[in-house]
PDB file of C-alpha atoms in Angstrom:
ATOM      1  CA  UNK A 296       2.930 -32.262  15.476  1.00 85.00           C
ATOM      2  CA  UNK A 297       3.498 -32.123  11.704  1.00 92.00           C
ATOM      3  CA  UNK A 298       5.943 -34.142   9.605  1.00 93.00           C
ATOM      4  CA  UNK A 299       8.316 -32.623   7.076  1.00 93.00           C
ATOM      5  CA  UNK A 300       8.709 -34.194   3.643  1.00 93.00           C
ATOM      6  CA  UNK A 301      11.475 -36.470   4.945  1.00 93.00           C
ATOM      7  CA  UNK A 302       9.574 -37.392   8.102  1.00 92.00           C
ATOM      8  CA  UNK A 303      11.152 -34.813  10.421  1.00 94.00           C
ATOM      9  CA  UNK A 304       8.757 -34.025  13.289  1.00 93.00           C
ATOM     10  CA  UNK A 305       7.879 -30.343  13.589  1.00 95.00           C
ATOM     11  CA  UNK A 306       6.232 -28.464  16.428  1.00 95.00           C
ATOM     12  CA  UNK A 307       3.732 -26.084  14.818  1.00 97.00           C
ATOM     13  CA  UNK A 308       1.693 -23.198  16.183  1.00 97.00           C
ATOM     14  CA  UNK A 309      -1.290 -21.215  14.947  1.00 98.00           C
ATOM     15  CA  UNK A 310      -3.210 -18.150  16.117  1.00 98.00           C
ATOM     16  CA  UNK A 311      -6.119 -16.135  14.772  1.00 98.00           C
ATOM     17  CA  UNK A 312      -9.141 -17.027  12.691  1.00 97.00           C
ATOM     18  CA  UNK A 313      -8.601 -19.401   9.792  1.00 95.00           C
ATOM     19  CA  UNK A 314     -10.704 -17.470   7.284  1.00 95.00           C
ATOM     20  CA  UNK A 315      -8.414 -14.440   7.502  1.00 97.00           C
ATOM     21  CA  UNK A 316      -5.340 -13.748   5.311  1.00 96.00           C
ATOM     22  CA  UNK A 317      -2.465 -16.041   6.254  1.00 98.00           C
ATOM     23  CA  UNK A 318       0.970 -15.117   7.559  1.00 98.00           C
ATOM     24  CA  UNK A 319       3.605 -17.827   7.958  1.00 98.00           C
ATOM     25  CA  UNK A 320       6.592 -16.941  10.135  1.00 98.00           C
ATOM     26  CA  UNK A 321      10.030 -18.447   9.530  1.00 98.00           C
ATOM     27  CA  UNK A 322      11.877 -17.405  12.649  1.00 97.00           C
ATOM     28  CA  UNK A 323      15.599 -17.393  13.397  1.00 98.00           C
ATOM     29  CA  UNK A 324      17.078 -20.884  13.289  1.00 97.00           C
ATOM     30  CA  UNK A 325      16.923 -22.703  16.615  1.00 97.00           C
ATOM     31  CA  UNK A 326      14.853 -20.093  18.429  1.00 97.00           C
ATOM     32  CA  UNK A 327      11.826 -21.088  20.555  1.00 97.00           C
ATOM     33  CA  UNK A 328       8.453 -19.849  19.373  1.00 97.00           C
ATOM     34  CA  UNK A 329       8.262 -17.428  22.317  1.00 97.00           C
ATOM     35  CA  UNK A 330      10.772 -15.144  20.580  1.00 97.00           C
ATOM     36  CA  UNK A 331       8.194 -14.269  17.912  1.00 98.00           C
ATOM     37  CA  UNK A 332       5.200 -14.286  20.289  1.00 98.00           C
ATOM     38  CA  UNK A 333       4.833 -10.472  20.193  1.00 98.00           C
ATOM     39  CA  UNK A 334       4.467 -10.657  16.411  1.00 98.00           C
ATOM     40  CA  UNK A 335       2.106 -13.618  16.574  1.00 98.00           C
ATOM     41  CA  UNK A 336      -0.167 -11.824  19.032  1.00 98.00           C
ATOM     42  CA  UNK A 337      -0.146  -8.606  17.023  1.00 98.00           C
ATOM     43  CA  UNK A 338      -0.797 -10.244  13.666  1.00 98.00           C
ATOM     44  CA  UNK A 339      -3.490 -12.608  14.960  1.00 98.00           C
ATOM     45  CA  UNK A 340      -5.851  -9.651  15.375  1.00 97.00           C
ATOM     46  CA  UNK A 341      -6.547  -9.645  11.633  1.00 96.00           C
ATOM     47  CA  UNK A 342      -4.620 -12.612  10.211  1.00 98.00           C
ATOM     48  CA  UNK A 343      -4.305 -16.365  10.594  1.00 98.00           C
ATOM     49  CA  UNK A 344      -0.701 -16.829  11.764  1.00 98.00           C
ATOM     50  CA  UNK A 345       1.210 -20.105  11.540  1.00 98.00           C
ATOM     51  CA  UNK A 346       4.771 -20.947  12.443  1.00 98.00           C
ATOM     52  CA  UNK A 347       7.014 -23.814  13.505  1.00 98.00           C
ATOM     53  CA  UNK A 348      10.190 -24.522  15.434  1.00 97.00           C
ATOM     54  CA  UNK A 349      13.387 -25.709  13.757  1.00 97.00           C
ATOM     55  CA  UNK A 350      13.516 -29.417  13.028  1.00 96.00           C
ATOM     56  CA  UNK A 351      15.345 -31.716  15.435  1.00 94.00           C
ATOM     57  CA  UNK A 352      16.083 -29.186  18.176  1.00 93.00           C
ATOM     58  CA  UNK A 353      13.129 -29.218  20.570  1.00 89.00           C
ATOM     59  CA  UNK A 354      12.200 -31.487  23.441  1.00 67.00           C
ATOM     60  CA  UNK A 355       9.403 -33.539  21.940  1.00 65.00           C
ATOM     61  CA  UNK A 356      11.084 -33.878  18.539  1.00 63.00           C
ATOM     62  CA  UNK A 357      14.646 -34.489  19.764  1.00 71.00           C
ATOM     63  CA  UNK A 358      15.421 -37.498  17.626  1.00 85.00           C
ATOM     64  CA  UNK A 359      18.307 -39.806  18.432  1.00 90.00           C
ATOM     65  CA  UNK A 360      21.624 -38.703  16.906  1.00 92.00           C
ATOM     66  CA  UNK A 361      21.357 -41.483  14.332  1.00 93.00           C
ATOM     67  CA  UNK A 362      17.827 -40.506  13.333  1.00 92.00           C
ATOM     68  CA  UNK A 363      18.753 -36.818  13.156  1.00 93.00           C
ATOM     69  CA  UNK A 364      21.745 -37.569  10.950  1.00 94.00           C
ATOM     70  CA  UNK A 365      19.465 -39.414   8.532  1.00 94.00           C
ATOM     71  CA  UNK A 366      17.327 -36.309   7.956  1.00 93.00           C
ATOM     72  CA  UNK A 367      18.002 -33.319   5.770  1.00 94.00           C
ATOM     73  CA  UNK A 368      19.450 -30.197   7.343  1.00 95.00           C
ATOM     74  CA  UNK A 369      20.177 -28.054   4.285  1.00 97.00           C
ATOM     75  CA  UNK A 370      18.206 -24.966   3.281  1.00 97.00           C
ATOM     76  CA  UNK A 371      16.004 -26.938   0.890  1.00 97.00           C
ATOM     77  CA  UNK A 372      14.880 -29.274   3.686  1.00 97.00           C
ATOM     78  CA  UNK A 373      14.208 -26.378   6.049  1.00 98.00           C
ATOM     79  CA  UNK A 374      12.259 -24.487   3.383  1.00 98.00           C
ATOM     80  CA  UNK A 375      10.275 -27.669   2.807  1.00 98.00           C
ATOM     81  CA  UNK A 376       9.132 -27.441   6.412  1.00 98.00           C
ATOM     82  CA  UNK A 377       7.426 -24.130   5.627  1.00 98.00           C
ATOM     83  CA  UNK A 378       5.405 -25.897   2.946  1.00 98.00           C
ATOM     84  CA  UNK A 379       4.638 -28.809   5.267  1.00 97.00           C
ATOM     85  CA  UNK A 380       3.172 -26.352   7.767  1.00 98.00           C
ATOM     86  CA  UNK A 381       1.054 -24.556   5.152  1.00 98.00           C
ATOM     87  CA  UNK A 382      -0.132 -27.861   3.689  1.00 97.00           C
ATOM     88  CA  UNK A 383      -1.099 -29.079   7.160  1.00 97.00           C
ATOM     89  CA  UNK A 384      -3.381 -26.077   7.574  1.00 97.00           C
ATOM     90  CA  UNK A 385      -4.596 -26.372   3.943  1.00 97.00           C
ATOM     91  CA  UNK A 386      -3.307 -22.914   3.061  1.00 97.00           C
ATOM     92  CA  UNK A 387      -2.988 -22.119  -0.631  1.00 95.00           C
ATOM     93  CA  UNK A 388      -1.315 -18.680  -0.404  1.00 95.00           C
ATOM     94  CA  UNK A 389       0.359 -16.763   2.389  1.00 97.00           C
ATOM     95  CA  UNK A 390       2.574 -13.850   3.222  1.00 98.00           C
ATOM     96  CA  UNK A 391       5.897 -15.180   4.544  1.00 98.00           C
ATOM     97  CA  UNK A 392       7.831 -13.331   7.239  1.00 98.00           C
ATOM     98  CA  UNK A 393      11.462 -14.326   7.683  1.00 98.00           C
ATOM     99  CA  UNK A 394      13.571 -13.222  10.633  1.00 98.00           C
ATOM    100  CA  UNK A 395      17.388 -13.450  10.598  1.00 98.00           C
ATOM    101  CA  UNK A 396      18.205 -16.878   9.079  1.00 98.00           C
ATOM    102  CA  UNK A 397      14.505 -17.445   8.580  1.00 98.00           C
ATOM    103  CA  UNK A 398      14.678 -14.814   5.846  1.00 98.00           C
ATOM    104  CA  UNK A 399      16.875 -17.202   3.846  1.00 98.00           C
ATOM    105  CA  UNK A 400      14.325 -19.982   4.413  1.00 98.00           C
ATOM    106  CA  UNK A 401      11.511 -17.724   3.171  1.00 98.00           C
ATOM    107  CA  UNK A 402      13.498 -16.822   0.057  1.00 98.00           C
ATOM    108  CA  UNK A 403      14.239 -20.464  -0.715  1.00 98.00           C
ATOM    109  CA  UNK A 404      10.576 -21.367  -0.230  1.00 98.00           C
ATOM    110  CA  UNK A 405       9.559 -18.611  -2.647  1.00 97.00           C
ATOM    111  CA  UNK A 406      12.054 -19.881  -5.210  1.00 97.00           C
ATOM    112  CA  UNK A 407      10.917 -23.493  -4.849  1.00 96.00           C
ATOM    113  CA  UNK A 408       7.193 -22.876  -5.329  1.00 95.00           C
ATOM    114  CA  UNK A 409       6.557 -19.732  -7.379  1.00 92.00           C
ATOM    115  CA  UNK A 410       3.112 -18.272  -6.908  1.00 91.00           C
ATOM    116  CA  UNK A 411       2.239 -19.797  -3.546  1.00 94.00           C
ATOM    117  CA  UNK A 412       3.605 -16.910  -1.517  1.00 97.00           C
ATOM    118  CA  UNK A 413       1.698 -13.695  -2.087  1.00 96.00           C
ATOM    119  CA  UNK A 414       4.542 -11.555  -0.708  1.00 97.00           C
ATOM    120  CA  UNK A 415       7.573 -11.658   1.565  1.00 98.00           C
ATOM    121  CA  UNK A 416       8.936  -9.566   4.409  1.00 98.00           C
ATOM    122  CA  UNK A 417      12.555 -10.194   5.371  1.00 98.00           C
ATOM    123  CA  UNK A 418      13.612  -8.788   8.734  1.00 98.00           C
ATOM    124  CA  UNK A 419      17.307  -8.191   9.481  1.00 98.00           C
ATOM    125  CA  UNK A 420      18.176 -11.192   7.332  1.00 98.00           C
ATOM    126  CA  UNK A 421      21.351 -13.191   7.777  1.00 98.00           C
ATOM    127  CA  UNK A 422      22.448 -12.737   4.177  1.00 97.00           C
ATOM    128  CA  UNK A 423      25.809 -13.485   2.600  1.00 91.00           C
ATOM    129  CA  UNK A 424      26.257 -12.065  -0.889  1.00 95.00           C
ATOM    130  CA  UNK A 425      29.468 -11.691  -2.911  1.00 94.00           C
ATOM    131  CA  UNK A 426      30.489  -8.052  -2.928  1.00 94.00           C
ATOM    132  CA  UNK A 427      28.351  -7.103   0.084  1.00 96.00           C
ATOM    133  CA  UNK A 428      29.684  -6.607   3.598  1.00 96.00           C
ATOM    134  CA  UNK A 429      29.093  -8.901   6.562  1.00 96.00           C
ATOM    135  CA  UNK A 430      29.679  -8.170  10.236  1.00 95.00           C
ATOM    136  CA  UNK A 431      32.445  -9.633  12.345  1.00 93.00           C
ATOM    137  CA  UNK A 432      29.722 -11.520  14.200  1.00 90.00           C
ATOM    138  CA  UNK A 433      28.536 -13.150  10.976  1.00 93.00           C
ATOM    139  CA  UNK A 434      32.041 -14.117   9.882  1.00 94.00           C
ATOM    140  CA  UNK A 435      33.012 -15.507  13.278  1.00 91.00           C
ATOM    141  CA  UNK A 436      29.769 -17.394  13.794  1.00 91.00           C
ATOM    142  CA  UNK A 437      29.935 -18.848  10.304  1.00 93.00           C
ATOM    143  CA  UNK A 438      33.409 -20.239  11.059  1.00 94.00           C
ATOM    144  CA  UNK A 439      32.151 -21.745  14.324  1.00 92.00           C
ATOM    145  CA  UNK A 440      29.114 -23.271  12.587  1.00 93.00           C
ATOM    146  CA  UNK A 441      31.391 -24.923  10.057  1.00 95.00           C
ATOM    147  CA  UNK A 442      33.734 -26.373  12.673  1.00 95.00           C
ATOM    148  CA  UNK A 443      31.119 -27.497  15.215  1.00 95.00           C
ATOM    149  CA  UNK A 444      28.844 -28.855  12.513  1.00 95.00           C
ATOM    150  CA  UNK A 445      31.469 -31.330  11.331  1.00 94.00           C
ATOM    151  CA  UNK A 446      31.376 -33.596  14.369  1.00 94.00           C
ATOM    152  CA  UNK A 447      30.010 -33.780  17.882  1.00 96.00           C
ATOM    153  CA  UNK A 448      33.398 -33.801  19.610  1.00 95.00           C
ATOM    154  CA  UNK A 449      34.320 -30.419  18.126  1.00 95.00           C
ATOM    155  CA  UNK A 450      30.887 -29.061  19.047  1.00 96.00           C
ATOM    156  CA  UNK A 451      31.419 -30.092  22.665  1.00 95.00           C
ATOM    157  CA  UNK A 452      34.823 -28.385  22.760  1.00 93.00           C
ATOM    158  CA  UNK A 453      33.516 -25.104  21.380  1.00 93.00           C
ATOM    159  CA  UNK A 454      30.212 -24.956  23.237  1.00 93.00           C
ATOM    160  CA  UNK A 455      31.287 -23.555  26.604  1.00 84.00           C
ATOM    161  CA  UNK A 456      33.311 -20.706  25.140  1.00 83.00           C
ATOM    162  CA  UNK A 457      30.710 -19.695  22.579  1.00 85.00           C
ATOM    163  CA  UNK A 458      27.860 -19.829  25.076  1.00 85.00           C
ATOM    164  CA  UNK A 459      29.719 -17.336  27.263  1.00 83.00           C
ATOM    165  CA  UNK A 460      30.360 -15.009  24.325  1.00 81.00           C
ATOM    166  CA  UNK A 461      26.739 -15.071  23.172  1.00 84.00           C
ATOM    167  CA  UNK A 462      25.405 -14.634  26.705  1.00 81.00           C
ATOM    168  CA  UNK A 463      27.484 -11.494  27.121  1.00 82.00           C
ATOM    169  CA  UNK A 464      25.758  -9.889  24.123  1.00 81.00           C
ATOM    170  CA  UNK A 465      22.134 -10.811  24.881  1.00 85.00           C
ATOM    171  CA  UNK A 466      19.720  -8.790  27.053  1.00 86.00           C
ATOM    172  CA  UNK A 467      18.947 -10.766  30.239  1.00 87.00           C
ATOM    173  CA  UNK A 468      15.221 -10.922  29.463  1.00 89.00           C
ATOM    174  CA  UNK A 469      15.950 -12.787  26.205  1.00 90.00           C
ATOM    175  CA  UNK A 470      18.818 -14.973  27.391  1.00 89.00           C
ATOM    176  CA  UNK A 471      16.765 -18.143  27.938  1.00 92.00           C
ATOM    177  CA  UNK A 472      15.405 -17.943  24.385  1.00 94.00           C
ATOM    178  CA  UNK A 473      18.513 -16.906  22.474  1.00 93.00           C
ATOM    179  CA  UNK A 474      20.734 -19.395  24.334  1.00 93.00           C
ATOM    180  CA  UNK A 475      18.398 -22.336  23.750  1.00 95.00           C
ATOM    181  CA  UNK A 476      20.527 -23.885  20.952  1.00 95.00           C
ATOM    182  CA  UNK A 477      23.554 -23.758  23.280  1.00 94.00           C
ATOM    183  CA  UNK A 478      21.923 -25.826  26.055  1.00 92.00           C
ATOM    184  CA  UNK A 479      24.032 -28.940  25.452  1.00 94.00           C
ATOM    185  CA  UNK A 480      26.591 -30.300  23.008  1.00 95.00           C
ATOM    186  CA  UNK A 481      24.163 -32.416  20.977  1.00 95.00           C
ATOM    187  CA  UNK A 482      21.716 -29.577  20.482  1.00 95.00           C
ATOM    188  CA  UNK A 483      24.566 -27.203  19.641  1.00 96.00           C
ATOM    189  CA  UNK A 484      25.958 -29.590  17.020  1.00 97.00           C
ATOM    190  CA  UNK A 485      22.566 -29.885  15.353  1.00 97.00           C
ATOM    191  CA  UNK A 486      22.105 -26.123  15.449  1.00 97.00           C
ATOM    192  CA  UNK A 487      25.483 -25.634  13.794  1.00 97.00           C
ATOM    193  CA  UNK A 488      24.566 -27.977  10.968  1.00 97.00           C
ATOM    194  CA  UNK A 489      21.192 -26.337  10.407  1.00 98.00           C
ATOM    195  CA  UNK A 490      22.233 -22.715  10.850  1.00 97.00           C
ATOM    196  CA  UNK A 491      25.552 -23.309   9.115  1.00 97.00           C
ATOM    197  CA  UNK A 492      23.657 -24.384   6.004  1.00 97.00           C
ATOM    198  CA  UNK A 493      21.622 -21.170   6.164  1.00 98.00           C
ATOM    199  CA  UNK A 494      24.669 -18.965   6.583  1.00 96.00           C
ATOM    200  CA  UNK A 495      26.419 -20.658   3.653  1.00 94.00           C
ATOM    201  CA  UNK A 496      23.420 -20.434   1.303  1.00 94.00           C
ATOM    202  CA  UNK A 497      24.233 -19.191  -2.205  1.00 91.00           C
ATOM    203  CA  UNK A 498      21.811 -16.292  -2.407  1.00 93.00           C
ATOM    204  CA  UNK A 499      23.388 -14.925  -5.571  1.00 92.00           C
ATOM    205  CA  UNK A 500      22.132 -18.006  -7.416  1.00 89.00           C
ATOM    206  CA  UNK A 501      18.740 -17.957  -5.668  1.00 92.00           C
ATOM    207  CA  UNK A 502      17.537 -14.363  -5.993  1.00 96.00           C
ATOM    208  CA  UNK A 503      17.160 -13.992  -9.782  1.00 91.00           C
ATOM    209  CA  UNK A 504      14.486 -16.696  -9.845  1.00 91.00           C
ATOM    210  CA  UNK A 505      12.241 -15.068  -7.241  1.00 96.00           C
ATOM    211  CA  UNK A 506       9.456 -12.893  -8.631  1.00 95.00           C
ATOM    212  CA  UNK A 507       7.363 -11.723  -5.687  1.00 97.00           C
ATOM    213  CA  UNK A 508       7.019  -8.445  -3.815  1.00 97.00           C
ATOM    214  CA  UNK A 509       9.449  -8.425  -0.905  1.00 98.00           C
ATOM    215  CA  UNK A 510       9.847  -5.919   1.918  1.00 98.00           C
ATOM    216  CA  UNK A 511      13.453  -6.036   3.120  1.00 98.00           C
ATOM    217  CA  UNK A 512      13.871  -4.491   6.571  1.00 98.00           C
ATOM    218  CA  UNK A 513      17.149  -3.613   8.266  1.00 98.00           C
ATOM    219  CA  UNK A 514      18.828  -0.908  10.348  1.00 98.00           C
ATOM    220  CA  UNK A 515      22.072   0.911   9.746  1.00 97.00           C
ATOM    221  CA  UNK A 516      23.204   0.125  13.299  1.00 97.00           C
ATOM    222  CA  UNK A 517      22.610  -3.649  13.240  1.00 96.00           C
ATOM    223  CA  UNK A 518      25.942  -5.170  14.328  1.00 94.00           C
ATOM    224  CA  UNK A 519      24.654  -8.760  14.184  1.00 94.00           C
ATOM    225  CA  UNK A 520      23.638  -9.034  10.527  1.00 96.00           C
ATOM    226  CA  UNK A 521      25.114  -6.365   8.295  1.00 97.00           C
ATOM    227  CA  UNK A 522      22.582  -4.053   6.621  1.00 97.00           C
ATOM    228  CA  UNK A 523      24.589  -4.288   3.407  1.00 98.00           C
ATOM    229  CA  UNK A 524      23.301  -7.824   2.890  1.00 97.00           C
ATOM    230  CA  UNK A 525      19.717  -6.577   3.069  1.00 98.00           C
ATOM    231  CA  UNK A 526      20.565  -3.766   0.665  1.00 98.00           C
ATOM    232  CA  UNK A 527      21.903  -6.315  -1.787  1.00 97.00           C
ATOM    233  CA  UNK A 528      18.898  -8.612  -1.484  1.00 98.00           C
ATOM    234  CA  UNK A 529      16.485  -5.706  -2.053  1.00 98.00           C
ATOM    235  CA  UNK A 530      18.516  -4.609  -5.056  1.00 97.00           C
ATOM    236  CA  UNK A 531      18.729  -8.075  -6.640  1.00 96.00           C
ATOM    237  CA  UNK A 532      15.106  -9.090  -6.114  1.00 97.00           C
ATOM    238  CA  UNK A 533      12.870  -7.917  -8.943  1.00 95.00           C
ATOM    239  CA  UNK A 534      10.192  -6.959  -6.397  1.00 96.00           C
ATOM    240  CA  UNK A 535      12.450  -5.874  -3.563  1.00 97.00           C
ATOM    241  CA  UNK A 536      11.638  -2.823  -1.418  1.00 98.00           C
ATOM    242  CA  UNK A 537      14.264  -1.748   1.127  1.00 98.00           C
ATOM    243  CA  UNK A 538      13.323  -0.184   4.473  1.00 98.00           C
ATOM    244  CA  UNK A 539      16.458   0.804   6.370  1.00 98.00           C
ATOM    245  CA  UNK A 540      16.069   2.538   9.714  1.00 96.00           C
ATOM    246  CA  UNK A 541      18.722   4.929  10.916  1.00 96.00           C
ATOM    247  CA  UNK A 542      18.800   3.188  14.303  1.00 94.00           C
ATOM    248  CA  UNK A 543      17.784  -0.271  15.441  1.00 93.00           C
ATOM    249  CA  UNK A 544      19.185  -3.505  16.829  1.00 93.00           C
ATOM    250  CA  UNK A 545      18.908  -7.078  15.632  1.00 94.00           C
ATOM    251  CA  UNK A 546      16.945  -8.377  18.606  1.00 93.00           C
ATOM    252  CA  UNK A 547      14.678  -5.328  18.868  1.00 94.00           C
ATOM    253  CA  UNK A 548      12.884  -6.367  15.673  1.00 96.00           C
ATOM    254  CA  UNK A 549      11.300  -9.263  17.579  1.00 96.00           C
ATOM    255  CA  UNK A 550       9.442  -6.805  19.819  1.00 96.00           C
ATOM    256  CA  UNK A 551       6.859  -6.064  17.083  1.00 96.00           C
ATOM    257  CA  UNK A 552       7.050  -2.339  17.758  1.00 96.00           C
ATOM    258  CA  UNK A 553       4.288  -0.123  16.399  1.00 97.00           C
ATOM    259  CA  UNK A 554       6.537   1.329  13.709  1.00 96.00           C
ATOM    260  CA  UNK A 555       7.406  -2.140  12.428  1.00 98.00           C
ATOM    261  CA  UNK A 556       3.784  -3.286  12.554  1.00 97.00           C
ATOM    262  CA  UNK A 557       2.692  -0.215  10.587  1.00 98.00           C
ATOM    263  CA  UNK A 558       5.427  -0.822   8.017  1.00 98.00           C
ATOM    264  CA  UNK A 559       4.262  -4.387   7.468  1.00 98.00           C
ATOM    265  CA  UNK A 560       0.588  -3.435   7.415  1.00 97.00           C
ATOM    266  CA  UNK A 561       1.194  -0.816   4.729  1.00 97.00           C
ATOM    267  CA  UNK A 562       3.235  -3.228   2.617  1.00 97.00           C
ATOM    268  CA  UNK A 563       0.681  -6.029   2.880  1.00 96.00           C
ATOM    269  CA  UNK A 564      -2.144  -3.663   2.005  1.00 94.00           C
ATOM    270  CA  UNK A 565      -0.354  -2.578  -1.162  1.00 93.00           C
ATOM    271  CA  UNK A 566       0.198  -6.196  -2.211  1.00 90.00           C
ATOM    272  CA  UNK A 567      -3.011  -7.754  -0.953  1.00 81.00           C
ATOM    273  CA  UNK A 568      -3.962  -9.171  -4.328  1.00 62.00           C
TER     274      UNK A 568
END
């Protein structure tokens, strides 16, 4: 267990040998570590991999409602958790992988501490940029996050309906993981506050200050997070490199397929210094 800067308890995980190059994974908000396990196993062959689970949402760090409300839940606080994890393992520099909303966390971390991240890879990021398209899923979920994040009573009212809608869109083998933040009204309310802050992040103000090589990965057929957001991020980052597949789904990126592993390996090799 590691503590964030404001005292938030964090469940952290590590794999691989510590003397190897470091990869820190910022996964999708509220998702159990098992969702990124294929990537952790693949990367641990030649890297030291560290990651953590979202503050305040997991069994052994489920603070009381009062204690949770006293902690930060904005993007700055969540990005600070990335640094708390790296500091715990005494890591000076790392490649940061960000999946979905975790891509926003990785970007904020890079902006907050220039030079400590050697490079970024941003996978099907949940980006909202003025002038760039978002999916219906993003717009609808953002509205729900805003409403259910305001108070616990509203979260309880919305939970049952939203859980059914999400469950209908998730492959059965991933349902237990993806539906974790919808397990009960308290957890759902916290998730809405945390993920709502990510979805509302002002990336247009953030991107100009980030000067690090960044691989931005998306697919033209992603109906969860619109590829146009990734196109915009790659365009606005001074070191952005876009990789857009003709076909691919949002959840498939967590499988750590050979093509994705090769893409990351090539990018990291080119920016190893």
